[in-house]
Structure formats: C-alpha cells, structure tokens
XYZ file of C-alpha atoms in Angstrom:
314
model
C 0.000 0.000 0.000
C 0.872 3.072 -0.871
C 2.445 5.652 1.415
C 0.191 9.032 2.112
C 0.631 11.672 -0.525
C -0.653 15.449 -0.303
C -0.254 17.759 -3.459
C -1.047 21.489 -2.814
C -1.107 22.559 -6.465
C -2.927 21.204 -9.465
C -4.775 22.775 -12.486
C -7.266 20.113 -13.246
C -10.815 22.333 -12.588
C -9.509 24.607 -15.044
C -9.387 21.930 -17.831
C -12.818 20.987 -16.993
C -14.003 24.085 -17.268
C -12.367 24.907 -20.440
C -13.626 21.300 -21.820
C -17.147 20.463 -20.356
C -16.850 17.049 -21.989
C -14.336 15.602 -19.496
C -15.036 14.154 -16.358
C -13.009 13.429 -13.233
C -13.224 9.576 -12.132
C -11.098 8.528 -15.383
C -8.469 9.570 -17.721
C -10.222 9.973 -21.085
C -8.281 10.042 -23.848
C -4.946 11.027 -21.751
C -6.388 14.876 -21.619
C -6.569 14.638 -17.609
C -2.977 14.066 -15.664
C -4.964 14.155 -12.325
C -8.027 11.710 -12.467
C -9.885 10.334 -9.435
C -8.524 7.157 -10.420
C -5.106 8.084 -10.514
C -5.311 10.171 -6.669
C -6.646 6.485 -5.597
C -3.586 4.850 -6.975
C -1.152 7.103 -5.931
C -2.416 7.297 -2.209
C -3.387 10.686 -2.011
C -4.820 11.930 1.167
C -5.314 15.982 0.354
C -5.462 17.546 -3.191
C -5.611 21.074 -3.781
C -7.678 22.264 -6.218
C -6.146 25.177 -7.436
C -9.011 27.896 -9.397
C -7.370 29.287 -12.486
C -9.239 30.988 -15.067
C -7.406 31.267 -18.075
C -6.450 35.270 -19.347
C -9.478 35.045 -22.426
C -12.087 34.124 -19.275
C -11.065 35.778 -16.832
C -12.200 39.436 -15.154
C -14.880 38.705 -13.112
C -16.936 36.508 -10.403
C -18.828 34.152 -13.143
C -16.273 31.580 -14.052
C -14.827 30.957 -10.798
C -18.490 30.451 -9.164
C -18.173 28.070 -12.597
C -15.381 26.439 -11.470
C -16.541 25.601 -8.006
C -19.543 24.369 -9.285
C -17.643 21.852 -11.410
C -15.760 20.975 -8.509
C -19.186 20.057 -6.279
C -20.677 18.326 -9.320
C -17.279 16.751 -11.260
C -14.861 16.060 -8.247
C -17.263 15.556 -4.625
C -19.560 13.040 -6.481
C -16.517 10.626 -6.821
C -16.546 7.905 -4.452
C -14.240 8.580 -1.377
C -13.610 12.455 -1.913
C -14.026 14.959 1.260
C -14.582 18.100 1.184
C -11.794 19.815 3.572
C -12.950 23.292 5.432
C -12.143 23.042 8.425
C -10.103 21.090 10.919
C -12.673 18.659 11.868
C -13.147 18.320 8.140
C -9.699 17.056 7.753
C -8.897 14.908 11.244
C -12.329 12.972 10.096
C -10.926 12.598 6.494
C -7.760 11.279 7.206
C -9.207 8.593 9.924
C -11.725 7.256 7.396
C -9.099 6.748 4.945
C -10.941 9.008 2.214
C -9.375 11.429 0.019
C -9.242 15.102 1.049
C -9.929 17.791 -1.403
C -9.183 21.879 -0.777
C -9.749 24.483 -3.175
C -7.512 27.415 -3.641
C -7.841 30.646 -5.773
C -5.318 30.907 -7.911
C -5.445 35.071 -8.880
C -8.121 37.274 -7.717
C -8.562 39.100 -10.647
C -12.141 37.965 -10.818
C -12.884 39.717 -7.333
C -12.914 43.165 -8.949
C -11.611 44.654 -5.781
C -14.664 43.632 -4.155
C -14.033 42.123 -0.370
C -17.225 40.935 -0.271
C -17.364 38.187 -3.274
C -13.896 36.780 -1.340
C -16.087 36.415 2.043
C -18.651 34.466 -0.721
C -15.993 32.328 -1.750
C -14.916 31.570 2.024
C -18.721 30.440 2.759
C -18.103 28.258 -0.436
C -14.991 26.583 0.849
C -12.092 28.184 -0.619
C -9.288 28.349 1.737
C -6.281 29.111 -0.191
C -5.540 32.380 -2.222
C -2.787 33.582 -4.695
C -3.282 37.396 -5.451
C -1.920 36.925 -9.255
C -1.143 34.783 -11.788
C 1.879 35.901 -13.079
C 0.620 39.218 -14.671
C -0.630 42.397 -12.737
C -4.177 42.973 -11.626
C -5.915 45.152 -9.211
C -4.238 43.256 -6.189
C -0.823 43.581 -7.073
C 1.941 42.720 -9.358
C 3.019 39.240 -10.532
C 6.063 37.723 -11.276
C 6.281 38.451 -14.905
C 4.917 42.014 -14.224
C 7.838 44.499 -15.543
C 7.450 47.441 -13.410
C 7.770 44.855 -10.201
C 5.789 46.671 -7.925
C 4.099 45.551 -5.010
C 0.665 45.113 -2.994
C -1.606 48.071 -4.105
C -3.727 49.555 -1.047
C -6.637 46.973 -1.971
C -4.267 44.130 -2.333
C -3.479 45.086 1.314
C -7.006 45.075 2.388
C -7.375 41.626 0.820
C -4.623 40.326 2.681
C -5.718 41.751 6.008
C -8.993 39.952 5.361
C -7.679 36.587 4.217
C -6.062 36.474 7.671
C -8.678 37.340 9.478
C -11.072 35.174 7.430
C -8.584 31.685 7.675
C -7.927 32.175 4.135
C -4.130 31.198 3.561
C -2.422 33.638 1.513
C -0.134 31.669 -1.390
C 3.177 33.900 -2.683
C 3.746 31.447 -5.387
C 2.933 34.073 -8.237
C 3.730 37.458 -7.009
C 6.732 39.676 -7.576
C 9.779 40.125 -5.440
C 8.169 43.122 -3.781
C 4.505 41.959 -3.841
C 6.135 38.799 -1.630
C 7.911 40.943 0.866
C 4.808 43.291 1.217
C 2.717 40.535 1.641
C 5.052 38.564 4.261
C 5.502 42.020 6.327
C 1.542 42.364 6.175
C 0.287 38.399 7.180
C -0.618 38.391 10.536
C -1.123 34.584 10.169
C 1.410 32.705 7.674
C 2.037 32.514 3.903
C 2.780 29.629 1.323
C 4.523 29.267 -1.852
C 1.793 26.640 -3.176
C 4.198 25.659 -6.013
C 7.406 27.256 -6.436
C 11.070 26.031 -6.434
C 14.392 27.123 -5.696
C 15.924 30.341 -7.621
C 19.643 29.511 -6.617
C 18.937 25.682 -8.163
C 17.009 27.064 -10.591
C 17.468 30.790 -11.737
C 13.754 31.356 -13.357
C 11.646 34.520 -12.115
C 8.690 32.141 -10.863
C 11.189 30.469 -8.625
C 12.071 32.204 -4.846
C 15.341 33.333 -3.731
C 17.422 32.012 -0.495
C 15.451 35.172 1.104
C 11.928 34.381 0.713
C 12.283 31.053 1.392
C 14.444 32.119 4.917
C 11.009 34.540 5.088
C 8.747 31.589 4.933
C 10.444 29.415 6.929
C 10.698 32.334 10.047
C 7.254 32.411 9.348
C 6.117 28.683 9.440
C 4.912 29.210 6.207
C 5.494 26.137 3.501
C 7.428 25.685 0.339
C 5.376 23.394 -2.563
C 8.451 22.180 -4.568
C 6.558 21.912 -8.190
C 7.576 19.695 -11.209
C 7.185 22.284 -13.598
C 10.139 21.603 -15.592
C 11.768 24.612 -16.556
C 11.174 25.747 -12.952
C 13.386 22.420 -12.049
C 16.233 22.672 -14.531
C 17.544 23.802 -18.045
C 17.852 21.671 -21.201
C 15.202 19.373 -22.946
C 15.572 16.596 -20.132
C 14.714 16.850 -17.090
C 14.822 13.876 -13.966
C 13.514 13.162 -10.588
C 17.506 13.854 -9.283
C 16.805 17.589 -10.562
C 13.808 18.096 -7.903
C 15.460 16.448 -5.467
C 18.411 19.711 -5.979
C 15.526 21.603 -4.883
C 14.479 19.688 -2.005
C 18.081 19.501 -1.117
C 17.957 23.231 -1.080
C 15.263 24.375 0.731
C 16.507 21.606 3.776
C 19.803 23.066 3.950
C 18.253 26.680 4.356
C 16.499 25.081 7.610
C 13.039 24.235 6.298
C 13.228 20.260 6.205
C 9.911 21.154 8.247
C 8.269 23.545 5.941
C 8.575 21.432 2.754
C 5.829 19.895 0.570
C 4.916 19.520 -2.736
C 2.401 21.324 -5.265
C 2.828 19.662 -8.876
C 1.151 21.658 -10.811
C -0.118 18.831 -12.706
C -2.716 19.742 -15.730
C -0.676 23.188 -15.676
C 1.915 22.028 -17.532
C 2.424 20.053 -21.174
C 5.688 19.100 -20.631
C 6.910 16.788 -17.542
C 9.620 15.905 -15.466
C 10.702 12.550 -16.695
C 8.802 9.673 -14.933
C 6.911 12.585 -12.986
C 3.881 12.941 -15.930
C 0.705 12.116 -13.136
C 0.149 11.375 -9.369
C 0.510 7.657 -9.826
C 3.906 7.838 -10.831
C 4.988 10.020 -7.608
C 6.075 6.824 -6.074
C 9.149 7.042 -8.253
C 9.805 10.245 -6.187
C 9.585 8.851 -3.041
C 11.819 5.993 -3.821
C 14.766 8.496 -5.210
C 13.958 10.343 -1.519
C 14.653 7.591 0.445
C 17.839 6.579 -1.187
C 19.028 10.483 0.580
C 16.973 10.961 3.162
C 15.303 8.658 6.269
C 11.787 7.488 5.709
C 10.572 9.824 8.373
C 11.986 12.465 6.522
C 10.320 11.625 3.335
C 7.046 11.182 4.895
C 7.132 14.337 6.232
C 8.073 15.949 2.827
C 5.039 13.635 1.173
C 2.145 14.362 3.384
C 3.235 15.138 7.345
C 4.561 19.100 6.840
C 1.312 19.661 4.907
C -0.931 17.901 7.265
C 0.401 19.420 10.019
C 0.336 23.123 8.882
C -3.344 22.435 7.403
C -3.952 21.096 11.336
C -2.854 24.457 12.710
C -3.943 26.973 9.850
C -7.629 25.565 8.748
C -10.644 27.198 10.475
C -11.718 25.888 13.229
C-alpha cells in the first residue's frame, strides 16, 4: 500500500471548465494528468484544487463560481472524496481513509476589488488564495509584471482579510516586492503553493534564499513543483533535478516547511517519470535513497498535514 501523498497545487478544474466534456473519475483520452482514479492509486490523502481561469475568461466573479460548481458536481460526487474546510473536516478525512480535497484561488482578478465576493468564496470553501497569476491585476503585481511593484492599497485590504477570514495567503505568483509586502503584512502565515528554488534554478517564478528564509521564520510552507523549466535547463529533465531543490530548501532550515504542489494539468511538458500522481512513487523511492523514511514522509504528506492542522478554520 501506498504511502500518504498530499499535493497542494494542481490545475485540473480549469481543464474541466475549459472542456465540459471531461469528467473526473477517469483519464479519457490522456487529456486529464490528475483523475480520481489516478489520486486512488497514488495514495493521495489531500489535493488542492487550485481555481485558475485562463487570461481570455477571466475578469470577473462568473467563471470561478463556474469552477466551483464543477468541482461540487465533477470532483465531490466521486466515491471517497471529502470536502476539507475546516479542521474537523480534515482529522475525520484522514481517519476514514478518504481522500481530502481543498480548493484554492489561484489570482483574484475575478474579485474586482470587491471584499465581499472573497467572504462568498470563504462560505463556499475556498481556503487558499494567490493574489496573481503571473501578470498584474488590481491586487498587485506578478512575477512576470515588468514594473515589479508591489501590494496596491486593496491588495493590502485583501490580505488583512484573508487572515482574518482563515484564508491562507499563497506567494507562489507574485513579484519580489509583492512577496515581501505581503510577508511584512500576514498576521497569520504565507505559502509558496508551487514554487522552487531560484539559486537551483534561476527562473523569475522560482524564490530566492530570502523568501524562502522569510517563509520558513514564518512557518509558512514551500510546494516544490515539477514544472520543468522551474526544475532545470535543457530538454531533459529527472527526478535527481527536484530532489536539488528539495536539497535546497533543507539546507536553508526548512526540512519542516517542505511539501509539494505539482502543478499537474498546468503544464504540457513533464519531469521525466513525474507525468501524473501515480507515478509520484518514483519520487519517493529516489527520496529515500538520501533521506530517512521519516523524513520523506514528512516531505510527502506530514509538513502539509500538520500546517493544514494548525492553519484551517476551526
């Protein structure tokens, strides 16, 4: 049997809403890299169900009410799938042995600056929050943004209310400065949902020895992702190059802050043998060849778990 697995970050509810033919439970026709299936054979105990709406949808509250709706109807009618809200949600979960799904927002651009349609979105069970994708919006700026500027004076209001809502704030996206106004501002914690390490890795999406020291101070978590040109350079890339990562982030002192976030069905290309959640077992073998099984739990499903146990609403 399968060790537990928890994945933080994957795009899969923004494929179904962009393709209203697909369903969750199987892998039809190889469109899907995260099926219901697939969480079952991997041993997945929490996915993350990360709300993207794609830049030609996008701008305002319609097709992310969409997207939740395919989540209720697509995702909790599968067999085995819980809803996780709140604490009790997840302590229940994990002792019936079911599979734990959490939805995140994944840029607020829909919100419109409105504070109210993110206290909507709380009552519907969204408990994770990105400001930006990697472009600017009324929030703040993202990591791709030129200018590089920071929170605006809504963003800041959003992120005052996320903490005092239970909404976790997620970094992954933002810009240098957007991260360190954010981190300054949380009264609670942040996450990188799925982000790796620039010094491994020198892309703009990935975070700098800094702001992962930040998160760690703050008992935040790191989602090491298998996006591939967030991993390494060149046409290849291998399970050893996200271990450099994971090798990283534990020598900076957060062996206890580290998780992962795939980013599976955001991506069309794929870390070799790292292409879908049943092949993560290939990870966790390469992990225990370095580190002690402990360890690798920890890094599988235990930092996660134990953060969600502390930062979910009561």
């Amino acid at each position: 049997m399968n060790k537990p697995i928890v994945d933080f970050h994957c795009d899969v509810l923004c494929k179904l809403l962009v393709q209203p033919e697909l369903t969750f439970l199987h892998n039809e026709g190889g469109k899907l890299d995260v099926t219901y299936e697939r969480l079952k054979q991997a041993g997945t105990v929490l996915q993350t169900f990360a709300i993207y709406i794609p830049e030609h949808l996008n701008g305002n509250i319609v097709p992310i009410l969409e997207s939740i709706d395919l989540f209720n109807e697509k995702v909790m009618t599968c067999p085995d799938m819980r809803f996780i809200k709140t604490k009790s949600d997840l302590q229940q979960c994990l002792a019936a042995g079911k599979i734990g799904a959490m939805l995140s927002l994944e840029g607020v651009d829909g919100l419109q600056g409105n504070l109210s349609l993110l206290r909507v979105l709380f009552e519907l069970g969204v408990r994770a929050a990105g400001l930006t994708w990697n472009n600017a919006n009324w929030a703040a700026d993202g990591v791709m943004e030129p200018r590089g500027g920071g929170l605006t004076a809504k963003g800041r209001e959003l992120v005052q209310e996320c903490d005092r809502l239970g909404i976790i704030v997620d970094v992954s996206h933002l810009s240098e400065r957007a991260f360190w106004d954010t981190a300054d501002l949380a009264s609670r914690t942040i996450i990188a949902s799925h982000s790796n390490s620039k010094s491994v890795m020198s892309h703009p999406r990935n975070l700098t020895d800094d702001q992962i020291k930040a998160i760690i101070a703050l008992q935040g978590r790191v989602g090491i992702t298998f996006v591939p040109y967030f991993v390494a350079g060149g046409e290849k890339v291998a399970i050893d190059d996200v271990l450099r990562h994971v090798e990283h982030v534990c020598e900076l002192g957060g062996e206890h802050h580290l998780m992962f976030g795939s980013d599976f069905d955001g991506i069309d290309h794929y870390v070799d043998g790292l292409t879908h959640p049943g092949q993560v077992e290939d990870l966790r073998e390469a992990l225990l060849k370095r580190y002690t099984e402990q360890q690798t739990e920890a890094f599988f499903a235990g930092n996660a778990l134990n953060f969600l146990a502390e930062h979910l609403p009561d």
